[in-house]
């Protein structure tokens, strides 16, 4: 019997190769040599890469029977996941391989900033002995604010407690009980910024979190504040950080990630290089021998599972296990509805219901629940969300998840709804269906308002009191921004004019929330939300 071929495109540890075992034929290629890669992948069943090999549509087209791409690391920037999905290729990564390394680096940067270690090292190497000028401060009894209380944030909290600090935590999806177990008091971001002596950031990079800590936050901070970012570049506004550090508004900072890397390539980030009160490292969060080893071993195990046709916990684009043919087209729809739900709710629900109606409700629709959960958490946590860890993420945040099925569906043949009850009792819901022979995704309901509009990649949702002349107002503002409206629908609550309406606009490109806010102000909207959806 022919053994499956596993193509190794970058250097991996001996332990990784050992896990792959003798049941596979291992071949090697330099993944950065494009012609060699395209030739070698032709007969491969699986390919293992790190970060240098670009795996895109051209690679998939060259592969005759590729089943799985495994990235030995956390990010997937070098793997075209939609192209893999279209080609029927499973994509695997190692989402938790670096979390300890990242947490330890954040704490290292905190201590380095408090004790001026970067400056001290440079000073001694320059032949100086500046003990007085380099006096630092202790961490004992300081207040540390953790912005983002997912797995890495919680690891940071666990490791900081023995230092005798007071812990604050901010995260819209926080598990209050878990925070309390770790000795952290949950607060809003402004209170955290006003109170903390140290702030460390552990949020994902999304349109909502870019610039999360900026000039407004630094304006209310203590002058002795030290701020650290070892998560994602751009979460701290670098222009505002430069101003705060150079004027003495805050005391110090430590960065491992930047809006543009290396920072010298960006005019804004480059200004930070000359500041004495900032410690900079070159994106070392995952750069430990242990993290690299864990990543390789983890994906090797997943590749073995994938080639054997078994459940793959870390598959990011295909749910492991058999899925009914009638259910499979709804996987992407459920994921995208989950993303939209998160954007509208803006916080974690106490109860999340995935409701499936119609003829598919007679089948096993567990995969739709998992896919919806994956979408809900896509832009909430820093780690890659898989179909297996998504329920764990919900449990960690105290979110109860129910799957509800019914064969009855009034308006459409099949409908998937995501409905969440928030902590204040408010209910947020979004529904969608697949339409036509091409199974195009439709948004059919938001918060009880019926719709029949494309669930496109770029949406603008505006809620206001119905009155004449408003379509022209927001159309003009979008036109001034050179943004084209590809489609739209207005849904009115009740039959009479003057009631609440929801407008959903399909846009040809992404718009930032600032433009959405200006549109909201122009029409007197109660809500105006720009949403980008991926899959």
Coordinates of C-alpha atoms in Angstrom, one line a residue, residues 179-519:
X179 CA -11.1 36.9 36.8
X180 CA -12.1 36.8 40.4
X181 CA -10.3 33.4 40.8
X182 CA -7.2 35.0 39.5
X183 CA -7.5 38.0 41.8
X184 CA -8.4 40.5 39.1
X185 CA -11.1 43.1 39.5
X186 CA -13.1 43.7 36.3
X187 CA -13.4 47.3 35.2
X188 CA -14.1 49.4 32.2
X189 CA -11.2 50.6 30.1
X190 CA -11.3 54.2 31.3
X191 CA -11.1 53.2 34.9
X192 CA -8.3 50.8 34.2
X193 CA -6.3 53.6 32.4
X194 CA -6.9 56.0 35.2
X195 CA -5.9 53.6 38.0
X196 CA -3.1 51.4 36.6
X197 CA 0.6 51.9 37.1
X198 CA 1.2 49.3 34.4
X199 CA -1.0 48.3 31.4
X200 CA -0.3 45.2 29.3
X201 CA -2.4 44.6 26.2
X202 CA -3.6 41.1 25.1
X203 CA -6.4 41.8 22.5
X204 CA -6.8 40.6 18.9
X205 CA -6.3 43.1 16.2
X206 CA -9.7 44.0 14.7
X207 CA -11.1 47.3 13.3
X208 CA -12.6 47.9 16.8
X209 CA -9.3 47.4 18.7
X210 CA -6.9 49.2 16.4
X211 CA -5.8 52.3 18.4
X212 CA -7.7 51.0 21.4
X213 CA -5.2 52.9 23.6
X214 CA -4.6 56.3 22.2
X215 CA -4.5 60.0 23.1
X216 CA -7.7 60.0 25.1
X217 CA -6.5 57.1 27.3
X218 CA -3.1 58.5 27.9
X219 CA -4.7 61.8 28.8
X220 CA -6.3 60.2 31.9
X221 CA -3.4 58.0 32.8
X222 CA -1.1 58.4 35.7
X223 CA 2.2 60.1 34.8
X224 CA 4.1 57.0 36.2
X225 CA 2.3 54.6 33.8
X226 CA 4.2 52.0 31.9
X227 CA 2.4 50.4 29.0
X228 CA 3.3 47.1 27.2
X229 CA 2.1 45.5 24.0
X230 CA 3.3 42.0 23.1
X231 CA 0.0 41.0 21.4
X232 CA -0.7 42.7 18.0
X233 CA 0.7 45.8 16.4
X234 CA -1.5 48.9 16.3
X235 CA -3.5 48.2 19.4
X236 CA -1.7 51.1 21.0
X237 CA -1.8 54.2 18.8
X238 CA 1.9 54.7 18.1
X239 CA 1.6 58.5 17.3
X240 CA -0.2 59.0 20.6
X241 CA 2.4 56.8 22.4
X242 CA 5.2 58.9 21.0
X243 CA 3.6 62.1 22.2
X244 CA 2.9 60.6 25.6
X245 CA 6.4 59.3 26.1
X246 CA 8.2 62.3 24.7
X247 CA 6.3 64.9 26.7
X248 CA 6.5 62.9 30.0
X249 CA 2.7 62.2 30.0
X250 CA 3.5 58.6 30.9
X251 CA 6.8 57.1 32.2
X252 CA 7.7 54.2 29.9
X253 CA 6.7 51.5 27.4
X254 CA 7.7 48.2 26.0
X255 CA 6.7 47.0 22.5
X256 CA 7.3 43.7 20.8
X257 CA 4.8 44.3 17.9
X258 CA 4.2 47.3 15.6
X259 CA 1.7 48.6 13.2
X260 CA 4.4 48.1 10.5
X261 CA 7.3 45.7 10.9
X262 CA 10.1 46.4 11.3
X263 CA 9.2 49.7 12.8
X264 CA 11.9 51.5 10.8
X265 CA 9.7 51.1 7.7
X266 CA 7.0 53.2 9.2
X267 CA 7.4 57.0 9.7
X268 CA 5.2 56.9 12.8
X269 CA 6.7 53.8 14.4
X270 CA 10.2 54.9 13.5
X271 CA 9.9 57.9 15.8
X272 CA 9.8 55.6 18.7
X273 CA 13.3 54.3 18.0
X274 CA 15.0 57.4 19.4
X275 CA 13.1 57.6 22.6
X276 CA 15.1 56.6 25.8
X277 CA 12.0 55.5 27.8
X278 CA 10.8 52.7 25.6
X279 CA 12.1 49.1 25.3
X280 CA 11.7 47.5 21.9
X281 CA 12.0 43.9 20.8
X282 CA 11.6 42.4 17.2
X283 CA 8.4 40.4 17.5
X284 CA 9.8 37.7 19.8
X285 CA 6.6 36.6 21.3
X286 CA 6.7 33.1 19.8
X287 CA 10.5 33.0 19.5
X288 CA 11.5 30.4 22.0
X289 CA 12.8 26.9 21.4
X290 CA 9.9 25.5 23.4
X291 CA 7.2 27.3 21.4
X292 CA 8.7 26.2 18.1
X293 CA 8.9 22.6 19.3
X294 CA 5.3 22.6 20.6
X295 CA 4.1 24.1 17.3
X296 CA 5.9 21.4 15.2
X297 CA 4.8 18.5 17.3
X298 CA 1.2 19.7 17.5
X299 CA 0.8 20.1 13.7
X300 CA 2.5 16.8 13.1
X301 CA -0.1 15.1 15.3
X302 CA -2.9 16.9 13.5
X303 CA -1.5 15.9 10.1
X304 CA -1.6 12.2 11.1
X305 CA -5.2 12.6 12.2
X306 CA -6.2 14.4 9.0
X307 CA -4.5 11.7 6.8
X308 CA -6.3 9.0 8.8
X309 CA -9.7 10.8 8.3
X310 CA -10.2 11.4 12.0
X311 CA -11.3 14.5 13.9
X312 CA -8.7 17.3 13.7
X313 CA -9.0 19.7 16.7
X314 CA -6.9 22.5 15.1
X315 CA -8.5 22.6 11.7
X316 CA -9.3 26.2 11.0
X317 CA -11.4 25.9 7.8
X318 CA -13.0 22.4 7.9
X319 CA -14.9 20.9 10.8
X320 CA -13.4 17.5 11.7
X321 CA -15.6 14.5 11.1
X322 CA -18.3 13.6 8.7
X323 CA -20.8 16.4 7.8
X324 CA -24.1 15.8 6.0
X325 CA -24.0 17.1 2.4
X326 CA -27.2 19.1 3.1
X327 CA -25.6 20.8 6.2
X328 CA -22.1 21.5 4.8
X329 CA -23.0 24.6 2.7
X330 CA -24.3 26.3 5.9
X331 CA -20.9 26.1 7.6
X332 CA -19.6 29.3 6.1
X333 CA -23.0 31.0 6.7
X334 CA -23.0 30.2 10.4
X335 CA -19.5 31.4 10.8
X336 CA -20.3 34.8 9.1
X337 CA -23.5 35.2 11.1
X338 CA -21.4 34.6 14.3
X339 CA -19.1 37.4 13.2
X340 CA -22.0 39.8 12.6
X341 CA -23.5 38.9 16.0
X342 CA -20.3 39.8 17.8
X343 CA -20.1 43.1 16.0
X344 CA -23.6 44.1 16.9
X345 CA -23.6 42.8 20.5
X346 CA -20.1 44.3 21.3
X347 CA -20.0 42.1 24.4
X348 CA -20.2 38.5 25.5
X349 CA -23.7 37.0 26.0
X350 CA -24.7 35.0 29.0
X351 CA -26.7 32.7 26.8
X352 CA -26.0 32.0 23.1
X353 CA -28.5 30.0 21.1
X354 CA -27.8 28.6 17.6
X355 CA -31.2 28.0 16.1
X356 CA -31.6 25.9 13.0
X357 CA -34.9 25.8 11.2
X358 CA -36.1 23.9 8.2
X359 CA -35.4 20.5 6.6
X360 CA -31.8 20.5 7.6
X361 CA -33.0 20.4 11.2
X362 CA -33.6 16.7 10.6
X363 CA -29.9 16.1 10.1
X364 CA -27.0 16.4 12.5
X365 CA -26.3 20.2 12.6
X366 CA -23.7 20.2 15.4
X367 CA -21.2 21.5 12.9
X368 CA -23.3 24.6 12.4
X369 CA -23.2 25.3 16.1
X370 CA -19.4 24.9 16.2
X371 CA -19.0 27.1 13.1
X372 CA -21.3 29.8 14.6
X373 CA -19.2 29.7 17.8
X374 CA -16.0 30.0 15.7
X375 CA -17.4 33.1 14.0
X376 CA -18.5 34.6 17.4
X377 CA -14.9 34.4 18.7
X378 CA -13.0 35.1 15.5
X379 CA -12.2 38.7 16.5
X380 CA -12.5 38.4 20.2
X381 CA -9.5 36.3 21.1
X382 CA -5.8 36.5 20.1
X383 CA -5.4 32.8 19.4
X384 CA -6.7 31.1 16.2
X385 CA -10.2 29.7 16.8
X386 CA -10.9 26.1 15.7
X387 CA -14.1 24.0 15.8
X388 CA -12.8 22.3 18.9
X389 CA -11.5 25.2 21.0
X390 CA -14.5 27.4 20.3
X391 CA -16.7 25.7 22.9
X392 CA -13.9 25.9 25.4
X393 CA -13.6 29.6 24.8
X394 CA -17.3 30.0 25.5
X395 CA -17.0 27.9 28.7
X396 CA -14.0 29.9 29.9
X397 CA -16.1 33.1 29.5
X398 CA -19.2 31.7 31.3
X399 CA -21.3 31.6 28.1
X400 CA -23.9 28.9 28.0
X401 CA -24.4 27.6 24.4
X402 CA -27.5 25.8 23.2
X403 CA -28.4 24.3 19.9
X404 CA -32.1 24.6 19.1
X405 CA -33.7 22.8 16.0
X406 CA -37.1 22.9 14.4
X407 CA -38.4 21.6 11.1
X408 CA -40.7 24.6 10.8
X409 CA -39.5 27.6 8.9
X410 CA -42.0 30.2 7.8
X411 CA -40.1 32.4 5.2
X412 CA -37.3 30.3 3.9
X413 CA -36.5 26.6 3.3
X414 CA -33.7 26.6 5.9
X415 CA -32.6 29.3 8.3
X416 CA -29.8 29.7 10.8
X417 CA -30.2 32.1 13.6
X418 CA -27.8 33.2 16.3
X419 CA -29.5 34.7 19.3
X420 CA -27.8 35.9 22.4
X421 CA -29.0 37.2 25.7
X422 CA -26.6 39.8 27.1
X423 CA -25.9 40.4 30.8
X424 CA -28.3 43.4 30.9
X425 CA -31.2 41.2 29.5
X426 CA -31.0 42.6 26.0
X427 CA -31.4 40.1 23.2
X428 CA -29.4 40.4 20.0
X429 CA -30.2 38.1 17.0
X430 CA -29.1 37.7 13.4
X431 CA -30.5 35.2 10.9
X432 CA -29.5 34.0 7.5
X433 CA -30.2 31.5 4.7
X434 CA -28.7 30.2 1.5
X435 CA -30.4 31.1 -1.7
X436 CA -30.6 29.8 -5.3
X437 CA -28.5 27.3 -7.1
X438 CA -25.3 29.1 -6.2
X439 CA -26.3 29.0 -2.5
X440 CA -25.6 32.7 -2.0
X441 CA -25.6 33.9 1.6
X442 CA -28.6 36.1 2.6
X443 CA -29.1 38.1 5.8
X444 CA -32.8 37.5 6.7
X445 CA -33.2 39.1 10.1
X446 CA -31.5 41.4 12.6
X447 CA -33.0 42.0 16.1
X448 CA -36.5 40.9 14.9
X449 CA -36.5 43.0 11.7
X450 CA -37.1 41.0 8.6
X451 CA -34.6 41.4 5.8
X452 CA -33.6 39.7 2.5
X453 CA -30.2 41.2 1.6
X454 CA -26.8 39.8 0.7
X455 CA -24.6 38.9 3.6
X456 CA -21.6 40.6 2.0
X457 CA -18.1 41.1 3.2
X458 CA -18.6 44.8 3.9
X459 CA -21.7 46.0 5.6
X460 CA -23.0 49.2 7.1
X461 CA -26.0 49.0 9.5
X462 CA -27.8 52.2 10.4
X463 CA -30.8 52.4 12.8
X464 CA -32.8 55.6 13.0
X465 CA -36.4 57.0 13.1
X466 CA -38.0 56.8 9.7
X467 CA -38.3 60.1 7.9
X468 CA -37.8 61.4 4.3
X469 CA -34.5 62.5 2.8
X470 CA -32.1 60.4 4.8
X471 CA -31.0 58.0 2.1
X472 CA -29.5 60.9 0.1
X473 CA -27.7 62.1 3.2
X474 CA -25.7 58.9 3.9
X475 CA -25.4 58.2 0.2
X476 CA -23.7 61.5 -0.3
X477 CA -21.3 60.9 2.6
X478 CA -20.3 57.5 1.2
X479 CA -19.9 59.1 -2.2
X480 CA -17.6 61.7 -0.8
X481 CA -15.5 58.9 0.7
X482 CA -15.4 57.2 -2.7
X483 CA -17.4 54.2 -1.3
X484 CA -19.8 52.5 -3.7
X485 CA -23.1 51.0 -2.5
X486 CA -23.6 47.6 -4.1
X487 CA -27.0 47.0 -2.5
X488 CA -29.3 48.0 0.3
X489 CA -32.5 47.2 2.1
X490 CA -34.6 49.2 4.6
X491 CA -36.6 47.3 7.2
X492 CA -39.2 49.1 9.3
X493 CA -40.5 48.1 12.7
X494 CA -44.3 48.4 12.3
X495 CA -46.3 49.6 9.4
X496 CA -46.5 53.4 10.2
X497 CA -44.1 56.0 9.0
X498 CA -42.0 57.5 11.7
X499 CA -41.1 54.3 13.4
X500 CA -37.7 52.7 13.9
X501 CA -35.9 51.5 10.7
X502 CA -32.8 49.5 10.1
X503 CA -30.9 50.1 6.9
X504 CA -28.4 47.4 5.7
X505 CA -26.0 48.6 3.0
X506 CA -23.8 46.3 1.0
X507 CA -20.6 48.1 0.3
X508 CA -17.9 47.4 -2.3
X509 CA -15.1 48.1 0.2
X510 CA -14.5 48.4 3.9
X511 CA -15.2 51.6 5.7
X512 CA -13.9 52.6 9.1
X513 CA -16.1 53.3 12.1
X514 CA -15.2 57.0 12.1
X515 CA -17.1 57.3 8.7
X516 CA -20.0 55.2 10.1
X517 CA -20.2 57.5 13.1
X518 CA -20.3 60.6 10.9
X519 CA -23.1 59.1 8.9

